Amino acid sequence: MTNIDLIKRHADALPGNAPLNCVLCPRLVDFRNQNIEKFPDFFNGPVPAFGASNAELLIVGLAPGLKGANRTGRPFTGDYAGDLLYPTLIKFGFAKGTYGSSIDDGLTLDRAIITNAVRCVPPQNKTIGEEERNCRPYLIEQIEKLPTIRLILALGLVAHNAVLSTYGEKKSAFKFGHNKTHELSNGLMLIDSYHCSRYNTNTGRLTTEMFEAVFETIVAKLK
Ligand code: URA
């Protein structure tokens, strides 16, 4: 099976994925076309969510990394952020197998799904408001059609704000804070973490201990 078959299988397995030829964001489509020329072997499309359809935990990242998820077609796969996220998921019982940095490593998620606030790789790893708004209907559909979700982990401020906007919550009422739990009006829990990016770990903003502390909270909340 080629990787594109695996990516399509992921896209079909869960609701709320952008079509692989999505054209909602001109800047991102432009960047995609440049990347198709430059890196013809990369996936270069909106990366589908990955995980279990009966998930209790939804993890929302920012957007695919150029040489990570945009290359491999699976969120957080193939770049530094995944090197911290996936082993942590295995350690806390939300993933089974061995993380091998590629979509065909055989890793499966258990009671968890990983998605992104913006599904296409942005230039310089920075999304803009219009792209976050354009992509929101996919996140809304994903959450609405997955009724077993009880807790959402937002990796970084963009993901935190995307979740609040999804539910029409006031941002001033839910200030971002690492390892902070918010009770949303609809009864769902939102937990924040600093994004597990290389930048954040290199600068010491996020340590492995701090990231694992978030998962300790998640496990306790889901009991
Ligand atoms: N890879 C993703 O899929 N999302 C992120 O937020 C970072 C890396």
Coordinates of C-alpha atoms and ligand atoms in Angstrom, one line a residue:
M1 CA 0.0 0.0 0.0
T2 CA 1.4 3.4 -0.9
N3 CA 1.3 6.2 1.7
I4 CA -1.3 8.1 -0.3
D5 CA -3.6 5.1 0.2
L6 CA -3.0 5.3 4.0
I7 CA -3.6 9.0 4.0
K8 CA -6.9 8.5 2.2
R9 CA -7.8 5.8 4.6
H10 CA -7.3 8.2 7.5
A11 CA -9.3 10.9 5.7
D12 CA -12.2 8.5 5.2
A13 CA -12.0 7.1 8.8
L14 CA -13.0 10.2 10.6
P15 CA -15.5 13.1 9.9
G16 CA -14.5 16.7 9.5
N17 CA -11.5 16.4 7.2
A18 CA -10.9 18.9 4.5
P19 CA -11.1 17.6 0.9
L20 CA -7.6 16.8 -0.4
N21 CA -8.0 19.5 -3.1
C22 CA -9.3 22.2 -0.7
V23 CA -9.0 25.7 -2.2
L24 CA -10.4 27.8 0.6
C25 CA -7.2 29.7 1.4
P26 CA -5.4 31.3 -1.5
R27 CA -2.1 31.8 0.4
L28 CA -2.0 28.2 1.5
V29 CA -3.0 26.9 -2.0
D30 CA -0.2 29.0 -3.4
F31 CA 2.3 27.6 -0.9
R32 CA 1.0 24.1 -1.6
N33 CA 1.7 24.6 -5.3
Q34 CA 5.2 25.8 -4.6
N35 CA 5.8 22.8 -2.4
I36 CA 4.5 20.4 -5.0
E37 CA 7.2 21.8 -7.4
K38 CA 9.9 21.8 -4.8
F39 CA 9.1 18.6 -2.9
P40 CA 7.2 16.4 -5.3
D41 CA 7.5 13.3 -3.0
F42 CA 5.8 15.1 -0.1
F43 CA 2.1 14.7 0.6
N44 CA 1.4 18.5 0.1
G45 CA -2.3 18.6 1.0
P46 CA -4.7 19.2 3.9
V47 CA -3.6 16.6 6.5
P48 CA -6.5 14.5 7.8
A49 CA -7.0 13.8 11.5
F50 CA -5.6 10.6 12.9
G51 CA -7.0 8.4 15.6
A52 CA -9.8 6.4 17.0
S53 CA -13.5 7.1 16.1
N54 CA -14.6 6.5 19.7
A55 CA -12.1 9.0 21.1
E56 CA -12.6 10.7 24.5
L57 CA -9.6 13.0 23.9
L58 CA -9.3 15.3 21.0
I59 CA -5.8 16.9 20.5
V60 CA -5.8 20.1 18.5
G61 CA -2.4 21.3 17.1
L62 CA -1.7 24.4 15.0
A63 CA -1.0 23.3 11.5
P64 CA 1.2 20.7 9.7
G65 CA 4.9 21.3 9.7
L66 CA 6.5 21.7 6.2
K67 CA 8.8 18.6 6.5
G68 CA 6.7 16.9 9.1
A69 CA 2.9 16.3 8.6
N70 CA 2.9 18.0 5.2
R71 CA 5.5 15.5 4.0
T72 CA 4.1 12.3 5.7
G73 CA 0.4 13.1 5.6
R74 CA -0.2 12.3 9.3
P75 CA -0.4 15.0 12.0
F76 CA 2.7 15.6 14.0
T77 CA 4.5 12.8 12.1
G78 CA 8.1 13.3 10.9
D79 CA 9.1 16.4 12.8
Y80 CA 10.3 17.3 16.3
A81 CA 6.8 18.0 17.7
G82 CA 5.9 14.4 17.1
D83 CA 9.0 13.1 18.8
L84 CA 7.6 14.5 22.0
L85 CA 3.9 14.0 21.4
Y86 CA 3.7 10.4 20.3
P87 CA 6.0 8.9 23.0
T88 CA 3.9 10.8 25.6
L89 CA 0.7 9.4 24.1
I90 CA 2.2 5.9 24.3
K91 CA 3.4 6.4 27.9
F92 CA -0.1 7.6 29.0
G93 CA -2.0 4.8 27.2
F94 CA -3.4 6.8 24.4
A95 CA -1.3 5.1 21.7
K96 CA -0.1 1.6 21.0
G97 CA 3.0 0.5 19.1
T98 CA 6.2 2.3 18.3
Y99 CA 6.4 5.8 16.9
G100 CA 8.5 5.6 13.7
S101 CA 8.1 9.1 12.3
S102 CA 6.2 7.8 9.3
I103 CA 2.6 7.1 8.5
D104 CA 3.3 3.4 8.0
D105 CA 4.9 2.8 11.4
G106 CA 1.8 0.8 12.5
L107 CA 1.1 3.1 15.5
T108 CA -2.5 3.3 16.5
L109 CA -4.2 5.7 18.8
D110 CA -6.5 4.5 21.6
R111 CA -9.4 6.8 22.8
A112 CA -7.7 9.8 21.2
I113 CA -7.6 11.8 17.9
I114 CA -5.1 14.3 16.7
T115 CA -6.1 17.1 14.4
N116 CA -5.0 20.6 13.5
A117 CA -6.7 24.0 13.8
V118 CA -5.5 24.7 10.2
R119 CA -5.1 21.6 8.0
C120 CA -2.6 22.9 5.4
V121 CA 1.0 23.9 6.0
P122 CA 1.4 27.7 6.3
P123 CA 4.5 29.7 5.1
Q124 CA 6.9 30.2 8.0
N125 CA 4.8 28.0 10.2
K126 CA 2.4 30.9 10.8
T127 CA -1.3 30.9 10.2
I128 CA -3.4 34.0 9.6
G129 CA -6.8 34.8 11.0
E130 CA -8.6 34.2 7.7
E131 CA -7.1 30.7 7.4
E132 CA -8.0 29.9 11.0
R133 CA -11.6 31.0 10.2
N134 CA -11.8 29.2 6.8
C135 CA -10.7 25.9 8.4
R136 CA -13.0 26.2 11.5
P137 CA -16.0 24.4 9.8
Y138 CA -13.9 21.3 9.6
L139 CA -13.1 21.4 13.3
I140 CA -16.7 22.1 14.1
E141 CA -17.8 19.1 12.0
Q142 CA -15.1 16.9 13.6
I143 CA -16.2 17.7 17.1
E144 CA -20.0 17.6 16.4
K145 CA -19.7 14.2 14.7
L146 CA -17.6 12.6 17.4
P147 CA -19.9 12.6 20.4
T148 CA -17.6 10.5 22.6
I149 CA -15.2 13.4 22.9
R150 CA -15.1 14.6 26.6
L151 CA -11.9 16.6 26.7
I152 CA -10.0 18.7 24.2
L153 CA -6.3 19.4 24.5
A154 CA -5.2 22.6 22.8
L155 CA -1.6 22.7 21.9
G156 CA -0.8 26.4 21.9
L157 CA -2.9 29.6 21.7
V158 CA -4.1 29.3 18.1
A159 CA -5.6 25.9 18.9
H160 CA -7.1 27.2 22.2
N161 CA -8.7 30.1 20.3
A162 CA -10.0 27.8 17.5
V163 CA -11.8 25.6 20.1
L164 CA -13.3 28.6 21.8
S165 CA -14.5 30.1 18.5
T166 CA -15.9 26.7 17.6
Y167 CA -18.2 26.9 20.6
G168 CA -18.8 30.7 20.4
E169 CA -17.2 31.1 23.8
K170 CA -15.8 34.5 24.9
K171 CA -11.9 34.5 24.8
S172 CA -11.8 36.8 27.8
A173 CA -13.6 34.2 29.9
F174 CA -11.1 31.5 29.1
K175 CA -7.5 32.7 29.4
F176 CA -4.8 30.4 28.0
G177 CA -2.7 28.8 30.6
H178 CA -0.3 25.8 30.5
N179 CA -2.0 22.8 32.2
K180 CA -5.1 24.9 32.9
T181 CA -8.5 23.2 32.6
H182 CA -11.5 25.2 31.4
E183 CA -15.1 24.0 31.7
L184 CA -16.9 25.0 28.5
S185 CA -20.6 25.9 28.6
N186 CA -21.5 22.7 26.9
G187 CA -19.9 20.6 29.6
L188 CA -16.7 19.7 27.6
M189 CA -13.3 20.2 29.2
L190 CA -10.6 22.2 27.5
I191 CA -7.0 21.8 28.7
D192 CA -4.2 24.0 27.4
S193 CA -0.6 23.1 26.9
Y194 CA 2.3 25.1 25.4
H195 CA 2.8 23.7 21.9
C196 CA 5.3 20.8 21.9
S197 CA 7.4 22.5 19.2
R198 CA 11.2 22.4 19.0
Y199 CA 11.2 26.1 19.6
N200 CA 9.3 25.8 22.9
T201 CA 11.4 22.9 24.1
N202 CA 14.7 24.5 23.0
T203 CA 13.9 27.7 24.9
G204 CA 12.8 25.9 28.0
R205 CA 9.2 27.2 27.8
L206 CA 8.1 23.5 27.7
T207 CA 9.9 20.6 29.3
T208 CA 9.1 16.9 29.0
E209 CA 8.0 17.1 32.7
M210 CA 5.6 20.0 32.0
F211 CA 4.1 18.2 29.0
E212 CA 3.7 15.0 31.0
A213 CA 2.0 16.9 33.8
V214 CA -0.7 17.9 31.3
F215 CA -1.3 14.3 30.5
E216 CA -1.4 13.4 34.2
T217 CA -4.3 16.0 34.4
I218 CA -6.0 14.5 31.3
V219 CA -5.9 11.0 32.7
A220 CA -7.3 12.2 36.1
K221 CA -10.0 14.2 34.4
L222 CA -11.1 11.3 32.1
K223 CA -11.4 8.8 35.1
Ligands
URA1 N1 2.6 19.0 13.2 C1 1.3 19.1 13.2 O1 0.6 18.3 12.5 N2 0.7 20.1 13.9 C2 1.4 21.0 14.6 O2 0.9 21.8 15.2 C3 2.9 20.8 14.6 C4 3.4 19.9 13.8

